[in-house]
Coordinates of C-alpha atoms in Angstrom, one line a residue:
Chain D
M1 CA 119.0 -175.5 47.5
E2 CA 115.7 -176.5 45.9
C3 CA 115.2 -179.8 44.1
V4 CA 115.8 -179.3 40.4
S5 CA 113.7 -181.3 38.0
F6 CA 114.7 -182.5 34.6
S7 CA 112.9 -184.2 31.7
P8 CA 113.4 -188.0 31.6
L9 CA 116.9 -189.0 30.4
S10 CA 115.9 -191.7 28.0
R11 CA 118.5 -191.7 25.3
V12 CA 122.1 -192.4 26.1
A13 CA 125.1 -193.0 23.8
I14 CA 128.0 -195.2 25.0
C15 CA 131.0 -194.4 22.8
G16 CA 134.3 -196.1 22.4
G17 CA 137.2 -195.9 20.0
T18 CA 137.2 -192.1 19.8
H19 CA 140.9 -192.8 20.1
G20 CA 141.5 -195.9 18.1
N21 CA 144.3 -197.4 20.4
E22 CA 142.4 -197.0 23.7
M23 CA 141.2 -200.5 24.0
S24 CA 138.7 -200.6 26.9
G25 CA 136.2 -198.4 24.9
V26 CA 136.9 -200.3 21.7
Y27 CA 136.0 -203.6 23.2
M28 CA 133.2 -202.3 25.4
A29 CA 131.5 -200.8 22.3
R30 CA 132.1 -204.0 20.2
E31 CA 130.8 -206.2 23.0
M32 CA 127.7 -204.1 23.6
Q33 CA 127.0 -204.2 19.8
K34 CA 127.5 -208.0 19.7
Q35 CA 125.2 -208.5 22.7
K36 CA 122.7 -206.1 21.0
V37 CA 122.4 -204.0 24.1
E38 CA 119.8 -201.5 23.0
K39 CA 117.5 -200.9 25.9
A40 CA 117.7 -201.1 29.7
G41 CA 114.3 -200.5 31.2
S42 CA 113.4 -196.8 30.4
V43 CA 116.8 -196.1 28.8
F44 CA 117.5 -196.5 25.0
I45 CA 121.1 -197.2 24.4
T46 CA 123.1 -196.3 21.3
T47 CA 126.5 -197.8 21.1
V48 CA 129.1 -196.1 18.9
L49 CA 132.5 -197.0 17.7
A50 CA 133.5 -193.4 17.1
N51 CA 136.6 -193.7 14.9
P52 CA 136.6 -197.0 13.1
R53 CA 139.4 -196.1 10.7
A54 CA 141.7 -195.4 13.7
V55 CA 140.5 -198.5 15.5
D56 CA 141.5 -200.6 12.4
A57 CA 144.9 -199.0 12.4
C58 CA 145.2 -199.3 16.2
K59 CA 146.2 -195.6 16.3
R60 CA 144.9 -192.7 18.2
Y61 CA 143.8 -191.1 15.0
T62 CA 144.5 -191.2 11.3
D63 CA 144.6 -187.5 10.1
T64 CA 143.9 -185.4 13.2
D65 CA 142.7 -186.0 16.8
L66 CA 138.9 -186.7 16.5
N67 CA 138.4 -185.6 20.1
R68 CA 139.4 -182.0 19.3
C69 CA 136.9 -181.7 16.5
F70 CA 133.6 -181.0 18.3
T71 CA 133.8 -177.2 18.7
D72 CA 130.9 -175.3 17.2
A73 CA 133.3 -173.7 14.7
L74 CA 134.6 -177.1 13.4
L75 CA 131.2 -178.8 13.4
S76 CA 129.8 -176.0 11.2
S77 CA 132.8 -175.7 8.9
P78 CA 132.2 -176.7 5.2
I79 CA 133.5 -180.1 4.0
T80 CA 136.0 -179.8 1.2
D81 CA 138.4 -182.2 -0.5
S82 CA 141.0 -181.4 2.1
T83 CA 138.8 -182.0 5.1
S84 CA 140.4 -184.6 7.4
Y85 CA 138.7 -188.0 7.9
E86 CA 138.2 -187.2 11.6
L87 CA 136.4 -183.9 11.0
R88 CA 134.1 -185.6 8.5
R89 CA 133.5 -188.3 11.1
A90 CA 132.9 -185.6 13.8
Q91 CA 130.2 -184.0 11.6
E92 CA 128.6 -187.5 11.1
L93 CA 128.6 -188.1 14.8
N94 CA 127.1 -184.7 15.5
A95 CA 124.3 -185.5 13.0
Q96 CA 123.8 -188.9 14.7
L97 CA 124.0 -187.9 18.3
G98 CA 123.3 -184.1 18.2
P99 CA 123.2 -181.7 16.8
K100 CA 125.2 -180.2 19.6
G101 CA 123.1 -177.7 21.6
S102 CA 119.8 -178.8 20.0
E103 CA 116.6 -180.3 21.4
E104 CA 117.3 -183.4 19.2
A105 CA 120.6 -184.2 20.9
V106 CA 120.8 -187.4 22.9
D107 CA 120.3 -186.9 26.7
L108 CA 123.7 -188.2 27.7
I109 CA 126.9 -189.1 26.0
C110 CA 129.4 -191.3 27.9
D111 CA 132.8 -191.5 25.9
L112 CA 135.3 -194.1 27.0
H113 CA 139.0 -193.4 27.1
N114 CA 142.2 -194.9 28.4
T115 CA 145.5 -193.2 29.5
T116 CA 149.0 -194.4 30.2
A117 CA 149.0 -192.3 33.3
N118 CA 148.2 -193.8 36.7
M119 CA 144.9 -191.9 37.0
G120 CA 142.5 -194.6 38.2
L121 CA 139.0 -193.8 37.0
C122 CA 138.2 -190.2 36.2
L123 CA 135.1 -188.5 34.9
I124 CA 135.9 -185.5 32.8
F125 CA 133.2 -182.9 32.2
Y126 CA 132.7 -179.3 31.1
S127 CA 131.0 -176.6 33.2
L128 CA 128.5 -177.3 36.0
D129 CA 126.1 -180.0 35.1
W130 CA 124.0 -181.3 38.0
I131 CA 123.2 -184.6 36.2
T132 CA 126.8 -185.4 35.5
M133 CA 127.8 -184.6 39.1
H134 CA 125.1 -186.9 40.5
I135 CA 126.2 -189.8 38.2
Y136 CA 129.8 -189.1 39.3
K137 CA 128.8 -189.3 43.0
Y138 CA 126.9 -192.5 42.3
I139 CA 129.8 -194.2 40.5
Q140 CA 132.2 -193.0 43.2
S141 CA 130.1 -194.5 46.0
K142 CA 130.0 -197.9 44.2
I143 CA 133.4 -198.5 42.7
T144 CA 136.1 -199.6 45.2
S145 CA 138.7 -201.2 43.0
A146 CA 140.4 -197.9 42.1
P147 CA 140.1 -194.2 43.1
V148 CA 137.3 -192.4 41.3
R149 CA 137.9 -188.7 40.7
A150 CA 136.4 -185.8 38.6
I151 CA 138.1 -183.4 36.4
Q152 CA 136.3 -180.2 35.4
L153 CA 137.4 -178.3 32.3
D154 CA 136.3 -174.7 32.4
I155 CA 135.6 -174.2 28.8
P156 CA 132.4 -172.7 27.3
I157 CA 130.3 -175.4 25.6
S158 CA 130.7 -173.8 22.2
E159 CA 134.4 -174.3 22.4
A160 CA 134.2 -177.7 24.1
Y161 CA 136.1 -179.9 21.7
S162 CA 135.3 -183.4 22.7
L163 CA 132.6 -185.9 21.7
E164 CA 130.6 -185.9 25.0
S165 CA 129.9 -182.1 24.5
V166 CA 127.5 -183.1 21.7
G167 CA 124.9 -184.6 24.1
K168 CA 122.6 -182.6 26.4
H169 CA 124.7 -184.0 29.2
G170 CA 128.0 -185.8 28.9
F171 CA 131.3 -186.9 30.3
A172 CA 134.3 -188.8 29.3
I173 CA 135.5 -191.8 31.4
E174 CA 139.2 -191.9 31.5
V175 CA 140.8 -195.0 33.0
G176 CA 144.5 -195.9 33.5
P177 CA 147.2 -196.9 33.5
Q178 CA 146.9 -199.0 30.3
P179 CA 149.3 -198.9 27.4
G180 CA 147.9 -198.0 24.0
G181 CA 146.9 -201.0 22.0
V182 CA 146.7 -203.2 25.1
L183 CA 143.6 -204.5 26.8
R184 CA 143.8 -205.2 30.5
A185 CA 141.0 -207.2 32.1
D186 CA 141.1 -205.2 35.3
I187 CA 140.8 -201.9 33.5
F188 CA 138.1 -203.3 31.2
N189 CA 136.0 -204.5 34.1
M190 CA 136.3 -201.1 35.8
V191 CA 135.0 -199.3 32.6
K192 CA 132.2 -201.9 32.3
E193 CA 131.2 -201.3 36.0
A194 CA 131.1 -197.5 35.4
V195 CA 129.0 -197.8 32.3
D196 CA 126.6 -200.2 34.0
L197 CA 126.3 -197.8 37.0
T198 CA 125.6 -194.9 34.7
I199 CA 122.8 -196.8 33.0
E200 CA 121.5 -197.9 36.4
W201 CA 121.5 -194.3 37.7
L202 CA 119.5 -193.2 34.6
Q203 CA 116.9 -195.9 35.2
L204 CA 116.5 -194.9 38.9
F205 CA 116.2 -191.3 37.9
N206 CA 113.6 -191.9 35.2
S207 CA 111.6 -194.1 37.6
G208 CA 111.2 -191.2 40.0
S209 CA 113.9 -191.5 42.6
T210 CA 115.1 -188.2 44.1
F211 CA 118.8 -187.9 44.4
E212 CA 119.9 -185.7 47.3
G213 CA 122.2 -182.7 46.8
G214 CA 125.6 -182.5 48.3
E215 CA 129.2 -181.7 47.6
V216 CA 131.9 -183.4 45.5
E217 CA 135.6 -182.7 45.1
A218 CA 136.8 -182.0 41.6
Y219 CA 140.1 -181.1 39.9
T220 CA 140.1 -178.1 37.7
L221 CA 142.8 -177.7 35.1
T222 CA 145.1 -174.8 35.8
K223 CA 148.0 -175.2 33.5
S224 CA 150.1 -177.7 31.5
V225 CA 153.8 -178.3 31.7
D226 CA 156.0 -179.4 28.8
Y227 CA 159.1 -181.5 28.9
P228 CA 162.5 -179.8 28.9
R229 CA 163.6 -179.7 25.2
D230 CA 166.7 -179.1 23.3
P231 CA 166.3 -175.7 21.7
M232 CA 167.9 -176.8 18.5
T233 CA 166.2 -180.1 17.8
N234 CA 163.1 -179.7 19.9
E235 CA 163.7 -183.2 21.3
I236 CA 163.0 -183.8 24.9
T237 CA 166.1 -183.9 27.2
A238 CA 164.5 -185.3 30.3
A239 CA 161.8 -187.8 31.4
I240 CA 159.2 -187.5 34.2
H241 CA 161.1 -187.9 37.5
P242 CA 160.6 -191.3 39.1
K243 CA 159.1 -189.5 42.2
L244 CA 156.4 -187.9 40.0
Q245 CA 155.8 -190.9 37.7
D246 CA 152.7 -192.8 38.7
N247 CA 151.8 -190.2 41.3
D248 CA 148.9 -188.5 39.6
F249 CA 146.8 -186.4 42.0
K250 CA 149.4 -186.4 44.7
L251 CA 149.9 -182.8 45.7
L252 CA 153.1 -181.3 44.1
Q253 CA 154.9 -178.8 46.3
P254 CA 157.5 -176.2 45.4
G255 CA 160.9 -178.0 45.3
D256 CA 159.4 -181.5 44.5
P257 CA 161.3 -183.2 41.6
I258 CA 159.4 -183.2 38.3
F259 CA 161.9 -184.2 35.6
L260 CA 165.1 -186.2 35.5
S261 CA 167.4 -185.3 32.6
F262 CA 169.2 -187.9 30.5
S263 CA 172.5 -186.7 32.0
G264 CA 171.0 -187.2 35.6
K265 CA 170.0 -183.6 36.5
T266 CA 166.8 -183.1 38.5
V267 CA 164.3 -180.3 37.6
K268 CA 162.1 -179.2 40.5
H269 CA 158.6 -177.8 40.7
E270 CA 158.4 -174.0 41.1
G271 CA 155.4 -171.9 42.2
E272 CA 152.3 -172.9 44.0
E273 CA 151.0 -176.2 45.3
L274 CA 149.0 -178.0 42.6
Y275 CA 147.8 -181.5 41.7
P276 CA 149.5 -183.2 38.7
F277 CA 147.4 -185.4 36.4
F278 CA 147.9 -187.1 33.0
V279 CA 151.5 -187.6 34.1
N280 CA 153.4 -189.2 31.1
E281 CA 150.4 -189.7 28.9
C282 CA 151.7 -191.2 25.7
A283 CA 149.6 -189.1 23.3
Y284 CA 150.6 -185.8 24.9
Y285 CA 154.3 -185.9 23.9
E286 CA 153.2 -184.5 20.5
K287 CA 150.9 -182.0 22.2
K288 CA 153.9 -180.8 24.3
I289 CA 152.4 -181.8 27.6
A290 CA 154.4 -183.7 30.2
F291 CA 151.6 -183.3 32.7
H292 CA 148.7 -181.1 33.6
L293 CA 148.3 -179.2 36.9
A294 CA 145.0 -178.7 38.7
R295 CA 143.5 -177.0 41.7
K296 CA 141.2 -179.0 43.9
I297 CA 137.7 -177.4 44.2
T298 CA 134.5 -178.4 46.0
L299 CA 131.3 -178.4 43.9
T300 CA 127.9 -178.0 45.5
F301 CA 125.0 -179.4 43.7
P302 CA 121.2 -179.6 44.4
S303 CA 118.9 -182.5 44.7
V304 CA 117.5 -183.7 41.3
S305 CA 114.5 -185.6 40.2
V306 CA 112.5 -186.3 37.1
K307 CA 110.0 -183.8 35.9
K308 CA 106.4 -185.1 36.4
D309 CA 104.2 -184.8 33.3
Chain E
M1 CA 185.9 -227.4 31.9
E2 CA 189.0 -225.7 30.4
C3 CA 189.2 -221.9 30.1
V4 CA 188.2 -220.9 26.6
S5 CA 190.0 -218.0 25.0
F6 CA 188.6 -215.5 22.5
S7 CA 190.2 -212.7 20.4
P8 CA 189.7 -209.2 22.0
L9 CA 186.1 -207.9 21.7
S10 CA 186.9 -204.4 20.6
R11 CA 184.0 -203.4 18.4
V12 CA 180.5 -203.1 20.0
A13 CA 177.3 -201.7 18.5
I14 CA 174.6 -200.3 20.8
C15 CA 171.4 -200.2 18.9
G16 CA 168.0 -198.6 19.7
G17 CA 164.9 -197.8 17.8
T18 CA 164.8 -201.2 16.0
H19 CA 161.2 -200.8 17.0
G20 CA 160.4 -197.2 16.6
N21 CA 158.0 -196.9 19.6
E22 CA 160.2 -198.5 22.2
M23 CA 161.6 -195.4 23.7
S24 CA 164.4 -196.5 26.1
G25 CA 166.5 -197.6 23.1
V26 CA 165.6 -194.6 21.0
Y27 CA 166.7 -192.1 23.7
M28 CA 169.7 -194.2 24.7
A29 CA 171.0 -194.2 21.1
R30 CA 170.2 -190.5 20.7
E31 CA 171.9 -189.6 24.0
M32 CA 175.0 -191.6 23.2
Q33 CA 175.2 -190.0 19.7
K34 CA 174.8 -186.5 21.3
Q35 CA 177.5 -187.2 23.9
K36 CA 179.7 -188.6 21.1
V37 CA 180.3 -191.8 23.0
E38 CA 182.7 -193.6 20.5
K39 CA 185.3 -195.2 22.7
A40 CA 185.6 -196.6 26.2
G41 CA 189.2 -197.8 26.9
S42 CA 189.8 -200.7 24.6
V43 CA 186.2 -200.7 23.2
F44 CA 185.1 -198.9 20.1
I45 CA 181.4 -198.1 20.3
T46 CA 179.1 -197.6 17.3
T47 CA 175.6 -196.3 18.2
V48 CA 172.8 -197.0 15.8
L49 CA 169.3 -195.7 15.5
A50 CA 168.1 -198.8 13.6
N51 CA 164.7 -197.8 12.2
P52 CA 164.7 -194.0 11.9
R53 CA 161.5 -193.9 9.8
A54 CA 159.6 -195.9 12.4
V55 CA 161.1 -193.7 15.2
D56 CA 159.9 -190.5 13.4
A57 CA 156.4 -192.1 13.1
C58 CA 156.6 -193.4 16.7
K59 CA 155.5 -196.8 15.4
R60 CA 157.0 -200.3 15.8
Y61 CA 157.6 -200.4 12.0
T62 CA 156.4 -198.7 8.8
D63 CA 156.1 -201.6 6.3
T64 CA 157.2 -204.8 8.1
D65 CA 158.8 -205.7 11.4
L66 CA 162.5 -204.9 11.0
N67 CA 163.5 -207.3 13.8
R68 CA 162.2 -210.2 11.7
C69 CA 164.4 -209.3 8.6
F70 CA 167.8 -210.6 9.6
T71 CA 167.6 -214.2 8.4
D72 CA 170.3 -215.3 5.9
A73 CA 167.5 -215.7 3.3
L74 CA 166.1 -212.2 3.7
L75 CA 169.5 -210.5 4.0
S76 CA 170.5 -212.0 0.6
S77 CA 167.3 -211.5 -1.2
P78 CA 167.5 -209.1 -4.2
I79 CA 166.1 -205.5 -3.7
T80 CA 163.2 -204.7 -6.0
D81 CA 160.8 -201.8 -6.3
S82 CA 158.4 -203.7 -3.9
T83 CA 161.1 -204.4 -1.3
S84 CA 159.9 -203.0 2.1
Y85 CA 161.6 -200.1 3.8
E86 CA 162.6 -202.3 6.7
L87 CA 164.2 -205.0 4.5
R88 CA 166.3 -202.4 2.7
R89 CA 167.3 -201.0 6.1
A90 CA 168.1 -204.6 7.4
Q91 CA 170.5 -205.0 4.4
E92 CA 172.1 -201.6 5.1
L93 CA 172.5 -202.5 8.8
N94 CA 174.0 -205.9 7.7
A95 CA 176.5 -204.0 5.5
Q96 CA 177.3 -201.6 8.4
L97 CA 177.6 -204.1 11.3
G98 CA 178.1 -207.4 9.6
P99 CA 178.0 -209.1 7.2
K100 CA 176.3 -211.6 9.4
G101 CA 178.5 -214.7 9.9
S102 CA 181.7 -213.0 8.5
E103 CA 185.0 -212.0 10.0
E104 CA 184.2 -208.4 9.4
A105 CA 181.1 -208.4 11.6
V106 CA 181.3 -206.3 14.9
D107 CA 182.2 -208.3 17.9
L108 CA 179.0 -207.7 19.8
I109 CA 175.6 -206.2 19.1
C110 CA 173.4 -205.1 21.9
D111 CA 169.9 -204.2 20.7
L112 CA 167.6 -202.3 23.1
H113 CA 163.9 -203.1 23.4
N114 CA 160.9 -202.4 25.6
T115 CA 157.8 -204.5 26.2
T116 CA 154.4 -203.7 27.8
A117 CA 154.8 -207.0 29.7
N118 CA 156.0 -207.0 33.3
M119 CA 159.3 -208.8 32.4
G120 CA 161.8 -206.8 34.3
L121 CA 165.2 -206.9 32.4
C122 CA 165.8 -209.8 30.1
L123 CA 168.7 -210.7 27.9
I124 CA 167.5 -212.6 24.8
F125 CA 170.0 -214.6 22.8
Y126 CA 170.3 -217.5 20.4
S127 CA 172.1 -220.8 20.9
L128 CA 175.0 -221.2 23.4
D129 CA 177.3 -218.3 23.4
W130 CA 179.8 -218.2 26.3
I131 CA 180.5 -214.5 25.9
T132 CA 176.8 -213.5 26.1
M133 CA 176.3 -215.8 29.1
H134 CA 179.2 -214.2 30.9
I135 CA 177.9 -210.7 30.2
Y136 CA 174.5 -211.9 31.4
K137 CA 175.9 -213.2 34.7
Y138 CA 177.8 -210.0 35.2
I139 CA 174.7 -207.8 34.6
Q140 CA 172.6 -210.0 36.8
S141 CA 175.1 -209.7 39.7
K142 CA 175.2 -205.9 39.5
I143 CA 171.6 -204.8 38.9
T144 CA 169.3 -205.0 41.9
S145 CA 166.4 -202.6 40.9
A146 CA 164.6 -205.3 38.9
P147 CA 164.8 -209.1 38.3
V148 CA 167.4 -209.9 35.5
R149 CA 166.6 -213.0 33.5
A150 CA 167.8 -214.7 30.3
I151 CA 165.7 -216.1 27.4
Q152 CA 167.3 -218.5 25.0
L153 CA 165.8 -218.9 21.5
D154 CA 166.7 -222.3 20.1
I155 CA 167.0 -221.2 16.4
P156 CA 169.9 -221.9 14.1
I157 CA 171.8 -218.6 13.5
S158 CA 171.0 -218.7 9.7
E159 CA 167.3 -218.5 10.6
A160 CA 167.8 -216.0 13.5
Y161 CA 165.7 -213.1 12.5
S162 CA 166.8 -210.3 14.8
L163 CA 169.4 -207.5 14.6
E164 CA 171.7 -208.9 17.2
S165 CA 172.3 -212.0 15.1
V166 CA 174.4 -209.9 12.7
G167 CA 177.2 -209.5 15.2
K168 CA 179.8 -212.2 16.2
H169 CA 178.1 -212.2 19.5
G170 CA 174.9 -210.5 20.4
F171 CA 171.8 -210.2 22.6
A172 CA 168.7 -208.1 22.9
I173 CA 168.0 -206.3 26.1
E174 CA 164.2 -206.4 26.7
V175 CA 162.9 -204.2 29.5
G176 CA 159.4 -203.7 30.8
P177 CA 156.7 -202.8 31.6
Q178 CA 156.7 -199.6 29.5
P179 CA 153.9 -198.5 27.2
G180 CA 154.8 -197.9 23.5
G181 CA 155.6 -194.3 22.9
V182 CA 156.3 -193.6 26.6
L183 CA 159.6 -193.0 28.2
R184 CA 159.9 -193.9 31.9
A185 CA 163.0 -192.7 33.8
D186 CA 163.2 -195.9 35.9
I187 CA 163.2 -198.1 32.8
F188 CA 165.6 -195.8 31.0
N189 CA 168.0 -195.9 33.9
M190 CA 167.9 -199.7 34.0
V191 CA 168.7 -199.9 30.3
K192 CA 171.6 -197.4 30.7
E193 CA 173.0 -199.4 33.6
A194 CA 172.9 -202.7 31.5
V195 CA 174.6 -201.0 28.6
D196 CA 177.3 -199.5 30.9
L197 CA 177.9 -202.9 32.5
T198 CA 178.2 -204.5 29.1
I199 CA 180.9 -202.1 28.0
E200 CA 182.6 -202.4 31.4
W201 CA 182.7 -206.2 31.1
L202 CA 184.2 -205.9 27.6
Q203 CA 186.9 -203.6 28.9
L204 CA 187.7 -206.0 31.8
F205 CA 187.8 -208.9 29.3
N206 CA 190.1 -207.2 26.9
S207 CA 192.4 -206.1 29.7
G208 CA 193.1 -209.8 30.5
S209 CA 190.7 -210.6 33.3
T210 CA 189.6 -214.3 33.5
F211 CA 186.0 -214.8 34.1
E212 CA 185.2 -218.0 36.0
G213 CA 182.8 -220.5 34.5
G214 CA 179.6 -221.5 36.2
E215 CA 175.9 -222.0 35.7
V216 CA 173.0 -219.7 34.9
E217 CA 169.3 -220.3 34.7
A218 CA 167.6 -219.4 31.4
Y219 CA 164.1 -219.7 30.0
T220 CA 163.7 -221.5 26.7
L221 CA 160.7 -220.8 24.5
T222 CA 158.4 -223.9 24.3
K223 CA 155.2 -222.6 22.6
S224 CA 153.0 -219.5 22.1
V225 CA 149.4 -219.2 23.1
D226 CA 146.9 -217.0 21.2
Y227 CA 143.9 -215.2 22.5
P228 CA 140.5 -216.9 22.2
R229 CA 139.0 -215.5 19.1
D230 CA 135.6 -215.2 17.4
P231 CA 135.7 -217.8 14.5
M232 CA 133.7 -215.5 12.3
T233 CA 135.4 -212.1 12.8
N234 CA 138.7 -213.3 14.2
E235 CA 138.4 -210.7 16.9
I236 CA 139.6 -211.6 20.4
T237 CA 136.8 -212.6 22.8
A238 CA 138.8 -212.5 26.1
A239 CA 141.6 -210.6 27.8
I240 CA 144.6 -212.0 29.8
H241 CA 143.2 -213.0 33.2
P242 CA 144.0 -210.6 36.0
K243 CA 145.7 -213.5 37.8
L244 CA 148.1 -214.0 34.9
Q245 CA 148.5 -210.3 34.0
D246 CA 151.8 -208.8 35.2
N247 CA 152.9 -212.3 36.4
D248 CA 155.5 -213.1 33.8
F249 CA 157.9 -215.9 34.8
K250 CA 155.6 -217.1 37.6
L251 CA 155.1 -220.8 37.1
L252 CA 151.8 -221.6 35.4
Q253 CA 150.2 -224.8 36.6
P254 CA 147.4 -226.8 35.0
G255 CA 144.1 -225.3 36.1
D256 CA 145.5 -221.7 36.6
P257 CA 143.4 -219.0 35.0
I258 CA 144.8 -217.6 31.8
F259 CA 142.0 -215.7 30.1
L260 CA 138.8 -213.8 31.2
S261 CA 136.2 -213.5 28.4
F262 CA 134.2 -210.3 27.9
S263 CA 131.2 -212.2 29.2
G264 CA 133.0 -213.2 32.4
K265 CA 134.1 -216.8 31.7
T266 CA 137.5 -218.0 32.9
V267 CA 139.8 -220.1 30.6
K268 CA 142.3 -222.3 32.4
H269 CA 145.8 -223.5 31.5
E270 CA 145.9 -227.1 30.4
G271 CA 148.9 -229.3 30.1
E272 CA 152.3 -229.2 31.7
E273 CA 153.8 -226.6 34.1
L274 CA 155.5 -223.8 32.2
Y275 CA 156.7 -220.3 32.7
P276 CA 154.7 -217.5 30.9
F277 CA 156.5 -214.5 29.5
F278 CA 155.7 -211.6 27.1
V279 CA 152.3 -211.6 28.8
N280 CA 150.0 -209.0 27.0
E281 CA 152.8 -207.5 24.9
C282 CA 151.1 -204.9 22.7
A283 CA 152.8 -205.8 19.5
Y284 CA 151.9 -209.4 19.7
Y285 CA 148.2 -209.0 19.2
E286 CA 148.8 -208.9 15.5
K287 CA 151.2 -211.8 15.7
K288 CA 148.4 -213.8 17.5
I289 CA 150.4 -214.3 20.6
A290 CA 148.8 -213.6 24.0
F291 CA 151.9 -215.0 25.8
H292 CA 154.8 -217.3 25.3
L293 CA 155.5 -220.3 27.5
A294 CA 159.0 -221.4 28.5
R295 CA 160.8 -224.2 30.3
K296 CA 163.5 -223.2 32.8
I297 CA 166.9 -224.7 32.0
T298 CA 170.3 -224.5 33.5
L299 CA 173.2 -223.6 31.3
T300 CA 176.8 -224.4 32.2
F301 CA 179.5 -222.4 30.7
P302 CA 183.3 -222.4 30.9
S303 CA 185.8 -219.8 32.1
V304 CA 186.7 -217.3 29.4
S305 CA 189.7 -215.0 28.9
V306 CA 191.2 -213.0 26.1
K307 CA 193.6 -214.7 23.6
K308 CA 197.2 -213.7 24.2
D309 CA 199.0 -212.6 21.1

């Protein structure tokens, strides 16, 4: 493949608190604001506490999940008296960091998240974005304290619902396991390292470095699995099986246990071999997701460099 | 010591959901209600979902912490329009399971809790109660999947603020680590085993078994340590140090690291050797407790048996 050139990536937004109880991003954003981190070499940095009302309440959200509000349809919907706090906030963020899909949008949005699942550090991104893949490869080559993986969501950008879709490029950094409302130093340091490496990569890119093309592995969402539920009450009747718990990204084969019911019965995986992730994520009980299943794919990407004037 | 005899312990209450986001107890109580577990041999079992409104909201509490409402003063305070939901509920529970300190109170209350701290399984109790100590020793001798410890709170029963203080005997079972709003099968099974063993012990006791006296180790709360905070904003400026995180009950010596600030500075433990517990418990951020410190003590208790008619 040829070397692909891009305009300089000079405006980056580091966002935390999109979910108000995911503490790594909350404290990362607060700390960067306190330290007045606004520029690193050629890179102008905007730090955003995305959902301050949810942060104050130490809840994921107050009215509705902010990180499902960034579709084109929702961002262009008229504000009325009954519009949720989070949709108002999404439109404010779109005005500040976008508008989504426009020339005025920031070059890169990096949105910081935590999960109760044992997922290590994951970059989550939409579609095929060479810049994001290069940053992913760079972070993966530098961080050794936990596995670094990529999750690709195959959703058209107009329907992409999360904050990072507002930037020209963007990804979420998802790190776990960490309980909601809890700040762990080890997880915080990993998030900080990933943010620092992202900014470092942007500086190297802007200064004229060529980054060689190559391949990366990524996980692409195939389907979601709900908990077994009581048909009358809709309450769950089983927990994630101890053999699946904490084993995100470990290949699940037909016959492997996935749930253990409260009366002691084991439910087994049926169908094809797939990779589980977001296993027992706290916020997904209400979304009726016990875990996601993914296929592993290989993504090939070209060399990239900055466009010379 | 002599053998101490007690009246039969025929009425036990198993309570869950006193904190609405601590899921082992919520599902344990629901499951026992669904299975209509009401009697085991000589033991009549009442199952209580203590704070249903907080359970529905999947929050620790809605107005105020229910498990701080069971002091004599609060239980006897008049209900007004401004009385919190939880204090009303505490008075209802006191009417159902107590009244606290009376002959009508149930013989034993076992209240089920979870923590985000790596505490294994702990029994928490007030003062010196031979029955509770015997049950503790019994559970400890049978459970091998996690460490089983006891925490003694040296508070007069009139000022004891938690639900189990309403029974003639009582203890909380605190199991972790488990994030709020998450149900782990391994933790659930441990809680179920402890409840089953408690009921088994009561049956053995009622049937005339003599339980030999002996000694147990327990941890007694000495003081609480808050996070370092910004004097202007009151926000925390450091997280639990990685060397302390997950090391509940590991002796903390002077000079051992306890906090790591966001700018990378280590704060060290000063003063005497003590045992940390409830390290990085989610719900204690708002109570301004980063961890508790305890002394280890040895409790001696006599043989017990049921009073013959």
